[in-house]
Tab-separated table of C-alpha atoms and ligand atoms in Angstrom:
chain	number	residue	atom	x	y	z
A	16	UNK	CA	-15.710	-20.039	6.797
A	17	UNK	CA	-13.742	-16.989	8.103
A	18	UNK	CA	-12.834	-19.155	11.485
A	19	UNK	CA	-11.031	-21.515	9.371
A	20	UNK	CA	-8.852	-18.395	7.851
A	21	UNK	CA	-5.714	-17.092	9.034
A	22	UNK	CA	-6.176	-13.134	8.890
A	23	UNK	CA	-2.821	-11.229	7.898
A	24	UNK	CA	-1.925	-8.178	10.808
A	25	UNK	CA	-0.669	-6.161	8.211
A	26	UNK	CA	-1.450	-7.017	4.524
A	27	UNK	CA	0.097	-4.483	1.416
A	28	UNK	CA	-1.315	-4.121	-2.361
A	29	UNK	CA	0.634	-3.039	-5.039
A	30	UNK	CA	-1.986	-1.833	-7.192
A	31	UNK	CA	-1.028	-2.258	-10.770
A	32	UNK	CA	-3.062	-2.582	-13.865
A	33	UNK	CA	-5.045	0.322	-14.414
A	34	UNK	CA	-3.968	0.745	-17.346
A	35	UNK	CA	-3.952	-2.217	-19.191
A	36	UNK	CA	-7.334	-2.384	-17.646
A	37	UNK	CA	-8.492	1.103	-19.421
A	38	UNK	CA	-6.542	0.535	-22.636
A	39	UNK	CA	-8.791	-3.597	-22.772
A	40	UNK	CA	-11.701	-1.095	-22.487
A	41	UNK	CA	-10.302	1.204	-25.167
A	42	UNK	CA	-10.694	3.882	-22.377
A	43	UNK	CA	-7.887	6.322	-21.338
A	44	UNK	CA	-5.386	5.452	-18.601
A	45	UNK	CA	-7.198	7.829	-16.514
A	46	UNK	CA	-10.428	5.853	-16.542
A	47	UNK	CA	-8.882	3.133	-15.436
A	48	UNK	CA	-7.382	5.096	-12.810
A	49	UNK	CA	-10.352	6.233	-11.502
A	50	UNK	CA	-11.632	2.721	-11.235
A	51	UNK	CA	-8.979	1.684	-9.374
A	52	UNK	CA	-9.941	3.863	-6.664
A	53	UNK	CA	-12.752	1.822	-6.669
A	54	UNK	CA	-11.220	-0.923	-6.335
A	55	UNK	CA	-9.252	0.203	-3.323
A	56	UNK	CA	-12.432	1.421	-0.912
A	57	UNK	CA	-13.557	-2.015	-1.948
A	58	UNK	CA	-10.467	-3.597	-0.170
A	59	UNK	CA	-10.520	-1.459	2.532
A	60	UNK	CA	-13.987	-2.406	3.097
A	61	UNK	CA	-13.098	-6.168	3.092
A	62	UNK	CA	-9.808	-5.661	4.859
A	63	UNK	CA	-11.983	-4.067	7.669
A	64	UNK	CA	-14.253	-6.651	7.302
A	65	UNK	CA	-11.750	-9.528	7.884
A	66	UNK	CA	-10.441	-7.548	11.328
A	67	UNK	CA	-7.000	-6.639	9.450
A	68	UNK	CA	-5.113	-4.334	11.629
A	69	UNK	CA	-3.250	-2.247	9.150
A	70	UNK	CA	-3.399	-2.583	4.855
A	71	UNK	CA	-0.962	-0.550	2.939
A	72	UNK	CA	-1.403	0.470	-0.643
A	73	UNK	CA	1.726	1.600	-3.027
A	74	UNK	CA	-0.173	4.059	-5.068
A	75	UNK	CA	2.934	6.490	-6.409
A	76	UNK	CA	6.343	5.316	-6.579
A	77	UNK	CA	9.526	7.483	-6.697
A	78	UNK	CA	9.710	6.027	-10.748
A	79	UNK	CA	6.487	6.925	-11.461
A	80	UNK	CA	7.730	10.572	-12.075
A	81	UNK	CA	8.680	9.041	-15.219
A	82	UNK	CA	5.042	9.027	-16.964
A	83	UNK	CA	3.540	12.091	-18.542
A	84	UNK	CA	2.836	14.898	-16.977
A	85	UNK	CA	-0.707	14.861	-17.352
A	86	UNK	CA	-1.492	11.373	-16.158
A	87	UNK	CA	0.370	12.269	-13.378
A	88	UNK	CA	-1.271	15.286	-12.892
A	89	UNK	CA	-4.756	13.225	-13.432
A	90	UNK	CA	-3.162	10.657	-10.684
A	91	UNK	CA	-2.470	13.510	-7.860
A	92	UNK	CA	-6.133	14.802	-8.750
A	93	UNK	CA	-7.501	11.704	-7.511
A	94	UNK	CA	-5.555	11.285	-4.566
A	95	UNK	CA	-6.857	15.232	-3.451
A	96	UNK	CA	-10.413	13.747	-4.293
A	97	UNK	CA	-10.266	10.672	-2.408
A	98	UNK	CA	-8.963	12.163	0.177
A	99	UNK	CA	-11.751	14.917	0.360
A	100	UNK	CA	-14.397	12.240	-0.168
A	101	UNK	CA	-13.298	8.622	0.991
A	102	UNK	CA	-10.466	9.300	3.501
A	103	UNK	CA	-12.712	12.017	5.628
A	104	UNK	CA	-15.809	9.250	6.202
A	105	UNK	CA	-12.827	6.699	6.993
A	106	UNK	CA	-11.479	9.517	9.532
A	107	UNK	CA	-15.044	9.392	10.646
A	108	UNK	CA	-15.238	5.607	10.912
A	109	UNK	CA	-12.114	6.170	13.436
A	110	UNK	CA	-9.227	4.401	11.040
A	111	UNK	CA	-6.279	5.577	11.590
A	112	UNK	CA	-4.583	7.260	8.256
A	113	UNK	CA	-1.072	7.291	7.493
A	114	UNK	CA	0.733	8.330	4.106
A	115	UNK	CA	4.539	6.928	3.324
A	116	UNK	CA	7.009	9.031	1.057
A	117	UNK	CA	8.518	11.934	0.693
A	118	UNK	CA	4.981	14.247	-0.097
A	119	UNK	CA	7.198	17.396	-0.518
A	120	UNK	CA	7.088	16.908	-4.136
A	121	UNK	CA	3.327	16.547	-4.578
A	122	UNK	CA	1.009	19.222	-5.868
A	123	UNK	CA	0.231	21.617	-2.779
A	124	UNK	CA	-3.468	21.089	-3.434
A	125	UNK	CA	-3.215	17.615	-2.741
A	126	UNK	CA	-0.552	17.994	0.307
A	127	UNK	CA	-3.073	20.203	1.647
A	128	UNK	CA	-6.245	17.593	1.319
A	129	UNK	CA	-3.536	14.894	3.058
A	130	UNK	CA	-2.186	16.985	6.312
A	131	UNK	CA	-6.035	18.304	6.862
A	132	UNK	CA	-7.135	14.476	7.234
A	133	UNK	CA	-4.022	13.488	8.874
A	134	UNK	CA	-4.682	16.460	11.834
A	135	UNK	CA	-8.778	15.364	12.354
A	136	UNK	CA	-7.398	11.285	12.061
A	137	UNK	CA	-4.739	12.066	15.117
A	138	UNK	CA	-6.543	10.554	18.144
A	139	UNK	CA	-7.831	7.499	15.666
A	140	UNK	CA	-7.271	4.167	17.159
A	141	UNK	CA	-8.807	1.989	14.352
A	142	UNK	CA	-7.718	0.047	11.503
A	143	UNK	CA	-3.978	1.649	9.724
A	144	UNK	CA	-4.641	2.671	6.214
A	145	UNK	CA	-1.122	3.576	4.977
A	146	UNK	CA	-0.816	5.043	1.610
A	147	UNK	CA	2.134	5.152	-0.278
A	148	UNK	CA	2.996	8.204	-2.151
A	149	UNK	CA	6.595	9.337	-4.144
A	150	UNK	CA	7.572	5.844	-2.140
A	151	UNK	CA	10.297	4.385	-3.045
A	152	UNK	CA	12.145	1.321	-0.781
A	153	UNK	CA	15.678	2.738	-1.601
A	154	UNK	CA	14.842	6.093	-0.997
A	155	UNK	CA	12.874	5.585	2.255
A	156	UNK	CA	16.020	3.436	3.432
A	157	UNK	CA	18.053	5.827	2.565
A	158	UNK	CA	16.100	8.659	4.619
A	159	UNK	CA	15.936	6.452	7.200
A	160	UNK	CA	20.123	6.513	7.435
A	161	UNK	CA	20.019	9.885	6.952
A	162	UNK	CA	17.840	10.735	10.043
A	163	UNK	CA	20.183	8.556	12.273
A	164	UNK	CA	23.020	10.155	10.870
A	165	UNK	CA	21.607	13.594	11.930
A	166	UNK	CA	21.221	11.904	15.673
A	167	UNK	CA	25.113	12.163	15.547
A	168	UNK	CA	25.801	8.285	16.244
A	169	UNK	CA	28.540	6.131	14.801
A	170	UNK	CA	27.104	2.478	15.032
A	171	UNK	CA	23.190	1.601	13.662
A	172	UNK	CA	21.535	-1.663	15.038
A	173	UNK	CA	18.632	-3.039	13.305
A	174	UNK	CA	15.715	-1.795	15.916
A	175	UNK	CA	16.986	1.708	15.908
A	176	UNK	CA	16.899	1.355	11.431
A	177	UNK	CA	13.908	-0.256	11.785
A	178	UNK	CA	11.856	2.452	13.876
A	179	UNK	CA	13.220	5.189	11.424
A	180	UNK	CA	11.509	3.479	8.450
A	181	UNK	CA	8.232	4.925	7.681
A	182	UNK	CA	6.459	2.415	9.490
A	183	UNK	CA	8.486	2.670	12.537
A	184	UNK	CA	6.938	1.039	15.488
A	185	UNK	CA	4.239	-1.038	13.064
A	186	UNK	CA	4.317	-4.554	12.296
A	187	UNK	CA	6.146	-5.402	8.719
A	188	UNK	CA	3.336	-6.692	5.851
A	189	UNK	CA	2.565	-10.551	5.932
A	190	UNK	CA	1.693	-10.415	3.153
A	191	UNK	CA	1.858	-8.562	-0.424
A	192	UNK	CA	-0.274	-8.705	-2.992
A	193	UNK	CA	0.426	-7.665	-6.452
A	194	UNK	CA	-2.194	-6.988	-9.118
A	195	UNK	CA	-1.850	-7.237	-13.136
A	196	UNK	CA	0.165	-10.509	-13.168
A	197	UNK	CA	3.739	-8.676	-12.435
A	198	UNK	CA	6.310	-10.509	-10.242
A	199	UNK	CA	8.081	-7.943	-9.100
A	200	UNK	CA	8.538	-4.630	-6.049
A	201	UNK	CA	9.260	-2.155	-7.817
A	202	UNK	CA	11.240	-0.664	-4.986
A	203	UNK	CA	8.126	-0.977	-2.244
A	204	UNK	CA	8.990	-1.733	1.164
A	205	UNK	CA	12.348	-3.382	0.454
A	206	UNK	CA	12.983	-3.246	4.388
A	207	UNK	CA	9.702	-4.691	5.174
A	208	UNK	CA	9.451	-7.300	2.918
A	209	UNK	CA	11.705	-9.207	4.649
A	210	UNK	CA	9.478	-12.337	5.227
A	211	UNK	CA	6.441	-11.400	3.553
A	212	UNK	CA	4.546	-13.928	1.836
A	213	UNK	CA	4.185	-12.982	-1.721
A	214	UNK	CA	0.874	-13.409	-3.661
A	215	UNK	CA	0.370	-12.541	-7.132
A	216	UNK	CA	-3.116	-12.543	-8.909
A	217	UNK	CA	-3.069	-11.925	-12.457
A	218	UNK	CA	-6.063	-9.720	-12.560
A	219	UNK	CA	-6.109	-6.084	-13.271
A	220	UNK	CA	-6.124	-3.636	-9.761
A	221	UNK	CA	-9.772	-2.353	-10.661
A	222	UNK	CA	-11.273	-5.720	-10.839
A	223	UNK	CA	-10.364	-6.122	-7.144
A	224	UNK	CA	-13.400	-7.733	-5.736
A	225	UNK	CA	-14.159	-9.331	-2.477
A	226	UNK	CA	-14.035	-12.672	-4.749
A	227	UNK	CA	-10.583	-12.043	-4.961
A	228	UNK	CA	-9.795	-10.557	-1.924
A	229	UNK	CA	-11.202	-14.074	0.006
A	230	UNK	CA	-8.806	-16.151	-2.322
A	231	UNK	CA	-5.828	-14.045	-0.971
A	232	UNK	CA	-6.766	-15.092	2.296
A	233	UNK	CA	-7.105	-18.742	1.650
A	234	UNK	CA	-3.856	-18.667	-0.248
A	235	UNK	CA	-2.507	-17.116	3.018
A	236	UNK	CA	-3.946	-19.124	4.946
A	237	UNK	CA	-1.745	-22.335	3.287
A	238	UNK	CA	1.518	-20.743	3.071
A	239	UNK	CA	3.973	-22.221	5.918
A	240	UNK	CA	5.630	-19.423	7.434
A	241	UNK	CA	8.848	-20.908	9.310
A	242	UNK	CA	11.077	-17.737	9.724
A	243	UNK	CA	14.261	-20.051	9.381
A	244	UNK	CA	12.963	-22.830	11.744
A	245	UNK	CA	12.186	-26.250	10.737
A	246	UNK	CA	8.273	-26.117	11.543
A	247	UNK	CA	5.431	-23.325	11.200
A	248	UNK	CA	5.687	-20.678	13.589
A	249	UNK	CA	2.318	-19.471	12.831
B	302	LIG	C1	-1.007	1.133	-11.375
B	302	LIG	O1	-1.453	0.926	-12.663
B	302	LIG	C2	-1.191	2.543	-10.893
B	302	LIG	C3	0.045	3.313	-10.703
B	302	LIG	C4	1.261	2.844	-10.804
B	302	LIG	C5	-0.121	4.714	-10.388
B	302	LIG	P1	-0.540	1.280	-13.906
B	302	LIG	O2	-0.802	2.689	-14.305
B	302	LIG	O3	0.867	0.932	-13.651
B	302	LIG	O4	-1.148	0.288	-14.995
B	302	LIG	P2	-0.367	-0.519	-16.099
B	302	LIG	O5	0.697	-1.303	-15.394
B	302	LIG	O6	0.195	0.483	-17.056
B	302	LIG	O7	-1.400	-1.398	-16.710
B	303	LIG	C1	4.407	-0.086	-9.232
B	303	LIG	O1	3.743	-0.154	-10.445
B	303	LIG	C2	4.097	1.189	-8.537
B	303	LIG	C3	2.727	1.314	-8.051
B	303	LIG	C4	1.822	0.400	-8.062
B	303	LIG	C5	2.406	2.592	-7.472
B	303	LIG	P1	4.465	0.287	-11.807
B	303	LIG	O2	3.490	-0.001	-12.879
B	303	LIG	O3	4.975	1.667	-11.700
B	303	LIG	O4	5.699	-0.704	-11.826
B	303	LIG	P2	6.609	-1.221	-13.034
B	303	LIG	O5	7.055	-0.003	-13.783
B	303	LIG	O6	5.761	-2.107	-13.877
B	303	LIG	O7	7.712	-1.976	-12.371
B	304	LIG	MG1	2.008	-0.718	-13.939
């Protein structure tokens, strides 16, 4: 009973799990990478579904340089691919497309696939998919100060930090979701999170489902969100 739901504006995944998922299979990392990108056009498709008006997934943090190089090789692969394939019918479909993070330091194959969809998505005015990519909370903070420093001005108030972030201008997550039973950011949208509700599910990102997906909004849907007050303000 969707009427009886409260729908998130902006709702964030922190996809983890692939590869605890791939190594249960006896399968390589990489496979379970690849089925986590099913796993995301599956919550895209329910997040459009619901009416959600912008979904954010952390798919590359600024640690993740740490792995090896061919994983994340594999990892920037996929992104090119998805791109190519998924993100140009969801340009089609009129979503709006938006990456996060400094993409200077990703492949220039894959840098390529991301500005040509961000040029056809410019006139969009559909749902926000917002991918994070070499994110990092600190780092985009700290870009953020650095672009206001560069404006020349001595003081910084909170709306002028705020509209330098990444998602200047868009409403903060309501909610974020982590996958794979971890309680924990890992340095994603430190800013942001400010009053986020926090879900975590203990199954792995590619067994996403809209199963799932529906218990994250009934879990939502209970969680008393009083900003400081004494009573629900939503
Ligand atoms: C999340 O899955 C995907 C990325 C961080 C790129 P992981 O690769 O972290 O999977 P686990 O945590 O090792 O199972
Ligand atoms: C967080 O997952 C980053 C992404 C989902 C992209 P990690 O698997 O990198 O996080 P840690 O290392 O467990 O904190
Ligand atoms: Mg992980």
């Amino acid at each position: 009973m969707q009427g009886e739901l409260k729908i998130p504006r902006h709702i964030a995944f922190i996809m983890d799990g692939n590869g605890r998922w791939a190594k249960k299979r006896l399968l390589p990392r990489k496979a379970g990478h690849r089925e986590g990108v099913v796993a995301l056009k599956r919550m895209i498709e329910e997040c459009e579904k619901a009416g959600v008006e912008m979904v954010t997934f952390y798919a590359f943090s600024t640690e993740n340089w740490k792995r090896p190089q061919d994983e994340i090789d594999a990892l920037f692969k996929m992104v090119k691919e998805f791109a190519d394939k998924h993100l140009a019918e969801y340009v089609k479909r009129g979503y709006r497309i938006m990456f996060m993070g400094d993409l200077t330091k990703l492949p220039k194959e894959t840098v390529d696939a991301l500005r040509k969809i961000l040029s056809e998505a410019k006139d969009n005015t559909g749902m926000i998919v917002n991918i994070a990519l070499n994110y990092g909370g600190r780092d985009e903070i700290l870009h953020a100060v650095n672009r206001i420093l560069d404006t020349g001005v001595r003081e910084v108030d909170m709306q002028t930090l705020s509209d330098c972030m990444y998602t200047g201008g868009l409403p903060d997550p309501d909610v974020i979701v982590r996958s794979s039973g971890e309680k924990r950011l890992s340095n994603f949208m430190l800013w942001q999170a400010a009053y986020a509700e926090f879900i975590f599910i203990d199954d792995y990102w590619p067994d996403f489902d809209a199963k799932i997906f529906r218990q994250i909004l009934e879990e939502y849907s209970q969680r008393d969100r009083r900003y400081g007050n004494v009573r629900r303000i939503n």
